[in-house]
Short mmCIF file of C-alpha atoms in Angstrom, two decimals:
data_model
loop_
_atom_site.label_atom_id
_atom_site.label_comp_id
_atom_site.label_asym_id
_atom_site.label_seq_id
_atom_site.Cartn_x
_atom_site.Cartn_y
_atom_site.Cartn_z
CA UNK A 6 100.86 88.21 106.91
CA UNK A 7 102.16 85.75 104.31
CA UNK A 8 105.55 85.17 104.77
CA UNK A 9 107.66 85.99 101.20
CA UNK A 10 110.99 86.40 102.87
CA UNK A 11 112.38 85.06 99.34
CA UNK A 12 111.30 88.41 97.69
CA UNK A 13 112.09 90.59 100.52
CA UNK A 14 115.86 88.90 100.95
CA UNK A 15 116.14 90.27 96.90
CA UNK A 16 114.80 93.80 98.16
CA UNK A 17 117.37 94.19 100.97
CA UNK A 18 120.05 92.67 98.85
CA UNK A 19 119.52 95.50 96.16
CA UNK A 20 118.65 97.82 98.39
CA UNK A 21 120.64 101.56 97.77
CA UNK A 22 122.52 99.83 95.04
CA UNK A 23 121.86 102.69 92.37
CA UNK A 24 119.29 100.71 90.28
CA UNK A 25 115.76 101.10 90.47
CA UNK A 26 114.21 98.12 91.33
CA UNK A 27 111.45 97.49 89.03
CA UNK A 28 109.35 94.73 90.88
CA UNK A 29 107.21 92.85 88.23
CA UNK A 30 104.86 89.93 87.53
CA UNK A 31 101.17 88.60 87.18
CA UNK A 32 98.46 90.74 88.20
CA UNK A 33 97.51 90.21 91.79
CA UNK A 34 100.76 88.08 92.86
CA UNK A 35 101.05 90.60 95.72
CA UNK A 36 103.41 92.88 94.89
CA UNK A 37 102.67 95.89 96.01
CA UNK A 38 101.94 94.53 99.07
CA UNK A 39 105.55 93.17 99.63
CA UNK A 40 106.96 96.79 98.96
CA UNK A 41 104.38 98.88 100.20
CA UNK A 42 104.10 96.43 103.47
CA UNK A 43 106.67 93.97 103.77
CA UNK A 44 109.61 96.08 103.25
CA UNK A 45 108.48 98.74 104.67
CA UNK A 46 108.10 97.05 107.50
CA UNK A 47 111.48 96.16 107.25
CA UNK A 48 112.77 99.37 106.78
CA UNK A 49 110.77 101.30 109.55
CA UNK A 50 112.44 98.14 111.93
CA UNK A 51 116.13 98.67 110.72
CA UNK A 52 115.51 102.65 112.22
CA UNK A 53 114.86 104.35 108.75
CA UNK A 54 112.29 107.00 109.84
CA UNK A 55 108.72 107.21 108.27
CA UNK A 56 109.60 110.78 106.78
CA UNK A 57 112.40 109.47 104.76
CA UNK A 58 109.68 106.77 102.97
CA UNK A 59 107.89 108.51 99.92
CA UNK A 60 105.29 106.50 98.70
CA UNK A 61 102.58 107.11 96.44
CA UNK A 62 99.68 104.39 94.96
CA UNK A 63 98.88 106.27 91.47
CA UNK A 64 95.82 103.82 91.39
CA UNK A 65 94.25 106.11 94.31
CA UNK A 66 91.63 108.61 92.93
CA UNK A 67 92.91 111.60 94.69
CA UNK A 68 96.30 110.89 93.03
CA UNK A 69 95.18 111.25 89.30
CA UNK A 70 96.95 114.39 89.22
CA UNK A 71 99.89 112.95 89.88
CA UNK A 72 99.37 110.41 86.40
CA UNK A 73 101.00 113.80 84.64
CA UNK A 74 104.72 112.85 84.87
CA UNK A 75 105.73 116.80 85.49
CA UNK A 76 103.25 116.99 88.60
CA UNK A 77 104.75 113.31 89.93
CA UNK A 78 108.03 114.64 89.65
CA UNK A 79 107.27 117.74 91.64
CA UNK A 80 105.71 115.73 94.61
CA UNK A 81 108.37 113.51 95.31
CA UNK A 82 111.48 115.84 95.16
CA UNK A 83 108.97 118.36 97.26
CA UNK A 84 109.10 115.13 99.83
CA UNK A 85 112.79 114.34 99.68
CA UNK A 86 114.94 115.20 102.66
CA UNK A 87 118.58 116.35 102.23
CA UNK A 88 120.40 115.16 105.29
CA UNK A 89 122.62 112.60 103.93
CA UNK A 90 120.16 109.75 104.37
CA UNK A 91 118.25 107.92 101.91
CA UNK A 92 114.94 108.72 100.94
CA UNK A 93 113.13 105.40 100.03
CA UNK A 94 110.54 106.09 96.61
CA UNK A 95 107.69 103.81 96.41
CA UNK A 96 105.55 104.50 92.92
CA UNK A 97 102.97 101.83 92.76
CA UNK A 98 101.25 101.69 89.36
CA UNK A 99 104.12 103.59 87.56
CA UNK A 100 101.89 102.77 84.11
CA UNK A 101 99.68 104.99 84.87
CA UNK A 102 101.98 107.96 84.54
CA UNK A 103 100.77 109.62 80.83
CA UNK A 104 103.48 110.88 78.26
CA UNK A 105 102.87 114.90 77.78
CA UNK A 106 104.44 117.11 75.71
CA UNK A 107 107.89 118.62 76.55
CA UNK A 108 107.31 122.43 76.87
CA UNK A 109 110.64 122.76 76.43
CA UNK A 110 110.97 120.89 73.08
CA UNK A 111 108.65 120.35 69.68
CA UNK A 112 107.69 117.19 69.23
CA UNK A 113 108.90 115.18 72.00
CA UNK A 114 107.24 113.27 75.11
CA UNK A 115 107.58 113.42 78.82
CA UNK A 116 106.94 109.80 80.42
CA UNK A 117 107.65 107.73 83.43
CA UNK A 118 110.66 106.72 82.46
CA UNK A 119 112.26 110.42 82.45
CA UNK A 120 110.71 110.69 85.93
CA UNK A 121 112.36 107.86 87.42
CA UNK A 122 115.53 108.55 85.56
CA UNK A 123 115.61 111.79 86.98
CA UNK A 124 115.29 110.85 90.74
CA UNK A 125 117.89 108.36 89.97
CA UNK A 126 120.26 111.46 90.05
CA UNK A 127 119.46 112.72 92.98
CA UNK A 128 121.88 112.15 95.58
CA UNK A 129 120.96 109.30 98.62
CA UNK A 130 117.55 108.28 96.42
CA UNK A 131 116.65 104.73 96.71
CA UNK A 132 113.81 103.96 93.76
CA UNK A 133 111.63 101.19 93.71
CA UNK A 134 108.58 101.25 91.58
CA UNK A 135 105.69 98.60 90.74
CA UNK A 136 103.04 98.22 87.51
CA UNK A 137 100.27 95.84 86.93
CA UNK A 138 99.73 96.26 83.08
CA UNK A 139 100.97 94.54 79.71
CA UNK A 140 103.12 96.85 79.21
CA UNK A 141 104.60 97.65 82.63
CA UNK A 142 104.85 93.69 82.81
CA UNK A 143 106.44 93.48 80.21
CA UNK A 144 109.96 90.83 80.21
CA UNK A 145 111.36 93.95 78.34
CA UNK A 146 111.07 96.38 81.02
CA UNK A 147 114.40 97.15 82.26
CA UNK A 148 115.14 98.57 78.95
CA UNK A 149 112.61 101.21 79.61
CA UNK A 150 115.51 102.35 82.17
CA UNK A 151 118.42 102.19 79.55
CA UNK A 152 120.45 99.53 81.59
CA UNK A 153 119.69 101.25 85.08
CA UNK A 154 117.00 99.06 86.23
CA UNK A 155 117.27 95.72 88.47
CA UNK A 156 114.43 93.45 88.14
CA UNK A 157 112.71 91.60 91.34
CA UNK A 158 110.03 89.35 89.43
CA UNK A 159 107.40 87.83 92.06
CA UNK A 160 105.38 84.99 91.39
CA UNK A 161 102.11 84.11 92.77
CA UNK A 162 102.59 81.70 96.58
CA UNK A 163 104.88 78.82 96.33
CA UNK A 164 103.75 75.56 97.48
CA UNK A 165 105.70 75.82 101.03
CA UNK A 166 104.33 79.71 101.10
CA UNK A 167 101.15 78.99 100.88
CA UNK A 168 101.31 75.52 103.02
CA UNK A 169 102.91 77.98 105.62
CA UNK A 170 99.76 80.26 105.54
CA UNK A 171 97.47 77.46 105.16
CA UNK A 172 95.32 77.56 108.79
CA UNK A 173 93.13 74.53 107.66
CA UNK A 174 93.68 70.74 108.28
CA UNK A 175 96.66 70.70 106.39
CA UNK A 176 96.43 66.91 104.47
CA UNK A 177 94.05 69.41 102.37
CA UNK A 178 96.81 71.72 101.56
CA UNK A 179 97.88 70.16 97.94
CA UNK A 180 94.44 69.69 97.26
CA UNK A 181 93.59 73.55 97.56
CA UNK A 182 96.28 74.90 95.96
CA UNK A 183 95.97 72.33 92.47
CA UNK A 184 92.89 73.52 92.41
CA UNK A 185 92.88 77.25 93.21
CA UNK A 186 96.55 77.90 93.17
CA UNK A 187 98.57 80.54 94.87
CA UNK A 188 97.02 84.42 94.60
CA UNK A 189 97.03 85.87 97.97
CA UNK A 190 93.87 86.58 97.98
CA UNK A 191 92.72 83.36 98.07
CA UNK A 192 93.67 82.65 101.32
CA UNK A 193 91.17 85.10 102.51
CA UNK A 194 88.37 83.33 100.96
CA UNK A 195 86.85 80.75 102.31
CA UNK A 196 83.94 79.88 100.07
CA UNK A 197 85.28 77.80 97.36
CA UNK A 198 82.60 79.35 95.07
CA UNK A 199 84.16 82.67 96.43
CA UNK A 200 87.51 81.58 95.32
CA UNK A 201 86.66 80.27 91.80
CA UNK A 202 84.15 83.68 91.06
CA UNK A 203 87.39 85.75 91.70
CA UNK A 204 89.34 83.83 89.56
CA UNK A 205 87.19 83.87 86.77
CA UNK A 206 86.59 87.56 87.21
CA UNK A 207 90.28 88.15 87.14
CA UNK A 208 90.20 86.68 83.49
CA UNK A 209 87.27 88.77 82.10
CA UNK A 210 87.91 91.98 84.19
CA UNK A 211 91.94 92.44 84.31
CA UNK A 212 94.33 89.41 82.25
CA UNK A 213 92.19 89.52 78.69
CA UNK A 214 91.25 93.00 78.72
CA UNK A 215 95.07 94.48 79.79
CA UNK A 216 96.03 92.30 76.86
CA UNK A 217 94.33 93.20 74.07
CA UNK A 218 94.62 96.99 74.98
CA UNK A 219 97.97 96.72 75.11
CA UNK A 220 98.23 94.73 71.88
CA UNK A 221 95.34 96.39 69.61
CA UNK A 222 94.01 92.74 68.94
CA UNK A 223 90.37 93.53 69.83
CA UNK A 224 89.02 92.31 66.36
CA UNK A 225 90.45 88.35 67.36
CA UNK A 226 88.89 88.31 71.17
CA UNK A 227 87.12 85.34 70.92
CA UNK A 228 90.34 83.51 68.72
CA UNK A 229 91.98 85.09 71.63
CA UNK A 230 90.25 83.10 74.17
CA UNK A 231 89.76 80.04 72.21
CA UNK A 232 93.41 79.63 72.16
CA UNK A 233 93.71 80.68 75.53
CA UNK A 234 91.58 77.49 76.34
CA UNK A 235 93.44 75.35 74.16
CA UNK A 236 96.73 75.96 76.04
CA UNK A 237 94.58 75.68 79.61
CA UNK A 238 93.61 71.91 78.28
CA UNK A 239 97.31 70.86 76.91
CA UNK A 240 99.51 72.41 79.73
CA UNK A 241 102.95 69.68 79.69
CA UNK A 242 102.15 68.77 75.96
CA UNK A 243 104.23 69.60 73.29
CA UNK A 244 102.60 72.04 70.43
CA UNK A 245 103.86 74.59 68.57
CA UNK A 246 101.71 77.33 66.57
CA UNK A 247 101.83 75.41 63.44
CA UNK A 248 99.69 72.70 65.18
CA UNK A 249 97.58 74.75 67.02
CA UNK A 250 96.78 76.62 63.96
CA UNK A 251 95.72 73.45 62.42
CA UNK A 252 93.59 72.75 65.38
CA UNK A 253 91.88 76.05 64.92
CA UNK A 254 91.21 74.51 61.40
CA UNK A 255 90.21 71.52 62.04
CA UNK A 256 88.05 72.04 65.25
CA UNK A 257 87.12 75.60 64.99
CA UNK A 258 86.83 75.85 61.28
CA UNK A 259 88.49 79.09 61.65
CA UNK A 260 91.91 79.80 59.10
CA UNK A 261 94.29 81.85 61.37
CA UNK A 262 98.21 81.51 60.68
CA UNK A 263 100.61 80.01 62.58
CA UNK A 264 102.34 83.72 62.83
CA UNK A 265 99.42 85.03 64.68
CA UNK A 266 99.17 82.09 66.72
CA UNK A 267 102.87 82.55 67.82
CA UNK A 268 102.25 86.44 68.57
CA UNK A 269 99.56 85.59 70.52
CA UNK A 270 101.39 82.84 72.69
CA UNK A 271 103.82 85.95 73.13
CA UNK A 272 101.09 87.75 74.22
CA UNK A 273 100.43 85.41 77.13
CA UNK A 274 103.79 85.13 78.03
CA UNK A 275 104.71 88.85 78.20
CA UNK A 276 102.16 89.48 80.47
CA UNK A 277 103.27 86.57 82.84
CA UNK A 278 100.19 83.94 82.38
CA UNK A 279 101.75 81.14 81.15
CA UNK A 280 105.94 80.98 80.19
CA UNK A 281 107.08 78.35 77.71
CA UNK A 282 109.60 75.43 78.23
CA UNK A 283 112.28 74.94 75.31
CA UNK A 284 113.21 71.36 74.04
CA UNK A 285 116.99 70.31 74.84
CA UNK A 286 118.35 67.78 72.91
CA UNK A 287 120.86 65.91 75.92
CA UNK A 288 122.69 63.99 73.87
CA UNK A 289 123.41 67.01 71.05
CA UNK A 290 123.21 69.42 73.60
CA UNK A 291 121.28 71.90 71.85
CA UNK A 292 117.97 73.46 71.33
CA UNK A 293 115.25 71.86 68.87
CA UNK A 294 113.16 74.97 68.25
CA UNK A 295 109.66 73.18 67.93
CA UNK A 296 107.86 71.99 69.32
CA UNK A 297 107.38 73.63 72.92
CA UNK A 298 105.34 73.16 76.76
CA UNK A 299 103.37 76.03 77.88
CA UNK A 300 102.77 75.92 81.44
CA UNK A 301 100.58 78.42 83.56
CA UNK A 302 101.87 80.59 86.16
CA UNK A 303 99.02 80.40 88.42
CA UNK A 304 97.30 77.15 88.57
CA UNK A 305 93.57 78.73 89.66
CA UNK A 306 93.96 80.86 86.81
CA UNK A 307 94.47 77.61 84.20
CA UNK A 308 91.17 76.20 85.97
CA UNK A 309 89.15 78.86 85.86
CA UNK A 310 89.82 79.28 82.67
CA UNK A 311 88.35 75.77 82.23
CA UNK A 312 85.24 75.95 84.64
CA UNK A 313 87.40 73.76 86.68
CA UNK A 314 86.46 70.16 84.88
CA UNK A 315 89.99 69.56 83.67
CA UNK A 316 91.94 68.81 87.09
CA UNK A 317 93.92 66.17 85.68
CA UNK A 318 96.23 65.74 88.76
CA UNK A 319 99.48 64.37 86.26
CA UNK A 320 99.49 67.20 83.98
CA UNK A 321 98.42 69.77 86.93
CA UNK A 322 101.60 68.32 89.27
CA UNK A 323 104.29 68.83 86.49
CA UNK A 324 102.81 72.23 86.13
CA UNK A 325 103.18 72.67 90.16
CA UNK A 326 107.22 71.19 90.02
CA UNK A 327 108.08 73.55 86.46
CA UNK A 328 106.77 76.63 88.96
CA UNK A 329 108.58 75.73 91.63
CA UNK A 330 112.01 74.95 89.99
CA UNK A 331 111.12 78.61 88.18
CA UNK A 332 110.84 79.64 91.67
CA UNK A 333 114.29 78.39 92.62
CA UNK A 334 115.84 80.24 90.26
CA UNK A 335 116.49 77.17 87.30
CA UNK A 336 116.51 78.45 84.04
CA UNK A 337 113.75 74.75 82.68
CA UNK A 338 113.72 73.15 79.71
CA UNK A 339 112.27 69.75 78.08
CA UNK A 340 114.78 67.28 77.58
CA UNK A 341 114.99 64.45 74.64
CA UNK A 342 117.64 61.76 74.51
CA UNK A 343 117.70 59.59 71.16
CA UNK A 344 117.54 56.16 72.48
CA UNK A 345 118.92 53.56 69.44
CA UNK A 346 117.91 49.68 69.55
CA UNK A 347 117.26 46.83 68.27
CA UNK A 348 113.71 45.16 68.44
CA UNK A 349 112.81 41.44 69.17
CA UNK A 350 113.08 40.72 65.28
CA UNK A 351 116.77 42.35 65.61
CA UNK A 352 115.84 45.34 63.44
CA UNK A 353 117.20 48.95 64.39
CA UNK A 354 114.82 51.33 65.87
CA UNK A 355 115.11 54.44 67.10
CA UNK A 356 113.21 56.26 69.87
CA UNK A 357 112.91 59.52 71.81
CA UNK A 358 113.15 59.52 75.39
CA UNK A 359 112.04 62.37 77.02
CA UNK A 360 112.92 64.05 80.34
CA UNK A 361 110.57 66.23 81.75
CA UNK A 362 113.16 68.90 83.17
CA UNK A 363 116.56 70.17 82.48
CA UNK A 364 116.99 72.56 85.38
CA UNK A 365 120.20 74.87 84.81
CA UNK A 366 121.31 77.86 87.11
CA UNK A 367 125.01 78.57 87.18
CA UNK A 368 126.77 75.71 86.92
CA UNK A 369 124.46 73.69 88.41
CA UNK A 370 122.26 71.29 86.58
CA UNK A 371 119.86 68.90 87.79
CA UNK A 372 117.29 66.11 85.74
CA UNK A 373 113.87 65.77 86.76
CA UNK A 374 111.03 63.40 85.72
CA UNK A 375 107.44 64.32 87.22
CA UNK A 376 105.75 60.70 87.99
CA UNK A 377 102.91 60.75 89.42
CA UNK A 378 102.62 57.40 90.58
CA UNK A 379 104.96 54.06 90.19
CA UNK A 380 102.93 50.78 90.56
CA UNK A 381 105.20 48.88 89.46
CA UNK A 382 108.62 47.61 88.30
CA UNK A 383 107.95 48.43 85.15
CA UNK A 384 106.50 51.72 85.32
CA UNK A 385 109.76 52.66 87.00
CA UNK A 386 111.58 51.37 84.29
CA UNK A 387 110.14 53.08 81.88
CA UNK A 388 110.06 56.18 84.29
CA UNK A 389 113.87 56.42 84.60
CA UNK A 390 114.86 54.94 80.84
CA UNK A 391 115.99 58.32 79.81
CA UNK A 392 117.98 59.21 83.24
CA UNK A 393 119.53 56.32 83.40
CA UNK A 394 121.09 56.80 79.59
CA UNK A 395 122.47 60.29 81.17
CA UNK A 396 126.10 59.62 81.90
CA UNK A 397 126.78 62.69 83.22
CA UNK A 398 127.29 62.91 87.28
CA UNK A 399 124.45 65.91 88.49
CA UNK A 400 121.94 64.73 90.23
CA UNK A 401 118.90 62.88 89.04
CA UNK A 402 115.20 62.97 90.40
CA UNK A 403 112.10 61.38 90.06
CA UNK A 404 108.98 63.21 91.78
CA UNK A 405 105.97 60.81 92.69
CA UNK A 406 102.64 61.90 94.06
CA UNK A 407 102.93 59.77 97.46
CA UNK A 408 104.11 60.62 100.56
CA UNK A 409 107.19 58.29 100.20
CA UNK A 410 110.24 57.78 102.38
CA UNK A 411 112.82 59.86 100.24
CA UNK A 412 115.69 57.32 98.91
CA UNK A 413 118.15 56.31 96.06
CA UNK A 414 118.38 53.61 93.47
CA UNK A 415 121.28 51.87 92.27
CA UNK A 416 121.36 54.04 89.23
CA UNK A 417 121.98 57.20 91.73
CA UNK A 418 118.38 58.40 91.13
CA UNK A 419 116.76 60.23 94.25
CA UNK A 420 112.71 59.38 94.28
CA UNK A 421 110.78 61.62 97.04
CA UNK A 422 107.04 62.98 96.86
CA UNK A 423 105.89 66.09 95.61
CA UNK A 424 105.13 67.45 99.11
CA UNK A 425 108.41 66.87 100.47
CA UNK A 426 110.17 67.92 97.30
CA UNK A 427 108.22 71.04 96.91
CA UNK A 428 109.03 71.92 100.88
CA UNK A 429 112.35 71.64 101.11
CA UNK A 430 114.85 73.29 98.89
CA UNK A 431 117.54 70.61 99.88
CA UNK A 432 116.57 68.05 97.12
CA UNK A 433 118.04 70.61 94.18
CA UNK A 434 120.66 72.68 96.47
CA UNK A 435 123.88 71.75 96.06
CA UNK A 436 124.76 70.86 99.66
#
């Protein structure tokens, strides 16, 4: 078992607390089995008894009859025990549910939502319920449950998670996981052929297909996919959909607007595959609106999408660090910091600086610069420029590829390696 205590510590923190718990995120990312296995686990240890866990997988065959929202209703309260103890509801697949007519009124639909709404009422009912489409995935969700839902969003294996679960040598940990990322089921595989054939599959069988359905844009599949690949190549660069429209243009031949462009980047993002990083102007302290980084969820996915010849380790290892602070629970965006000077003729310039993260939760705020690698002084130099111009007293990182000694500048800057930084949560607590 793959530990994901982080999830399950959210599931026993919002446990009976009169929300349903809508668990969400990218296909495969193991969600079901951290309600349907993890916490129930949990549960069946803290002395709940089995007969007060309902749980139905609407993806099952024999439970098709159960995809009409009346008949789904019926089974669970039929299951529900009144002695004063909570009854623990597990729907897995809620999407599959089908609106029907009401009987009992012209005109209007039955759905999923009603049904979970309903057992929401019922006294010492404890609802927790799981989807793997577009629309189930959806960041919009919880208004499905007018205000009643509380969202647990899982991501595919962190670094330490799957480091934990790696049973290999383990100096080939960080190579594995840049290149096949975090699903859960790729731990089971051991064939790296195996590995990149599911991850490919999961594009042409499941991600593309669930998106167009859910966003009748059938007739644009392969613009679809072409932009798809586009993002895959540029992951840490900043676009925007006017200039990926113009690449369409210019490479593709192929006129498609930079409104399209943007609802299709919304596309990807509502369904989890990639998220988007804002720029933040430091020294204005607000948001520039274009341009934008897209990063990928899943790194395997953003390979396989390229046939896994575009492993540039830079690019990948920002993408690792924006997923783990994401993780954490930072709220990430791109940071710029005007930089004004005078060059060796003494004319003004001006130039942007640009910090790769602006991590915010609370009031907590950290600055982080992805390295790579610092061969020399000057390198560093230009490295740190832009956190050194930061005046402000939170703390400052720079994240190299090596396994270095972790340690501090004169400027107050922490350096440390990736491996270190991404297994241990002290470098961005607050202790």
């Amino acid at each position: 078992m793959i530990n994901r205590d982080y999830y399950l510590n959210q599931l026993i923190r919002k446990k009976e607390n009169g929300l349903v718990k809508v668990i969400t995120g990218i296909r495969r990312c193991g969600k079901s089995y951290l309600l349907f296995n993890i916490y129930q686990d949990y549960l069946l240890n803290s002395g709940v008894k089995q007969n007060h866990i309902i749980t139905i997988s609407l993806d099952d065959i024999n439970n098709q009859k159960y995809w009409n929202p009346n008949e789904l209703d019926k089974y669970i309260r039929k299951r529900i025990i009144k002695d004063n103890k909570t009854n623990y509801i597990f729907i897995d697949e809620i999407q599959l549910v089908k609106d029907v007519n009401n009987p009992y009124l012209e005109g209007s639909k039955i759905g999923f939502t009603d049904v979970i709404l309903g057992l929401m009422k019922i006294p010492h009912a404890d609802v927790y319920v799981t989807g793997s489409n577009s629309e189930m995935l959806s960041k919009n969700i919880l208004t499905k449950f007018r205000g009643k839902g509380d969202q647990i969003h899982v991501r595919p294996l962190s670094y330490k998670e799957f480091y934990e679960a790696y049973t290999k040598d383990k100096s080939r940990a960080w190579d594995e996981y840049i290149n096949y990322g975090g699903l859960p089921f790729i731990m089971s595989l051991e064939d790296y052929t195996d590995k990149a054939e599911y991850l490919k599959n999961l594009f042409t069988e499941i991600y593309i297909k669930d998106i167009m359905d859910n966003n009748d844009i059938r007739s644009n599949e392969a613009i679809l996919n072409d932009l798809l690949n586009i993002i895959s190549s540029s992951i840490g660069s900043l676009t925007n959909p006017l200039k990926l429209s113009k690449t369409f243009k210019s490479v593709k031949n192929v006129a498609i607007s930079s409104i399209t462009i943007e609802r299709y980047l919304e596309c990807f993002c509502d369904s989890f595959l990639i998220e988007k990083a804002k720029k933040y102007d430091v020294k204005g302290k607000k948001y520039i609106e274009s341009p934008l980084k897209y990063y990928f969820t899943d790194l395997g996915l953003r390979n396989a999408r390229l046939n896994f010849s575009e492993i540039e380790e830079t690019h990948v290892m920002e993408n690792v660090i924006y997923n783990e602070l994401r993780y954490r629970g930072f709220n990430v965006d791109v940071g710029v910091l005007e930089l004004n000077y005078k060059d060796e003729e003494g004319k003004n310039k001006r130039k942007q600086l640009e910090i790769d993260f602006i991590c915010n939760k609370g009031n907590d705020k950290i600055y982080i610069q992805s390295a790579f690698a610092l061969q020399t002084p000057e390198k560093v130099r230009q490295e740190i420029r832009g956190l050194v111009k930061i005046k402000d007293s939170f703390k400052k990182i720079v994240v190299v590829k090596d396994n270095i000694v972790p340690r501090k500048d004169e400027n107050g800057i922490q350096y440390v390696g990736v491996e270190e930084f991404l297994l241990n949560e002290q470098f961005t607590s607050n202790n």
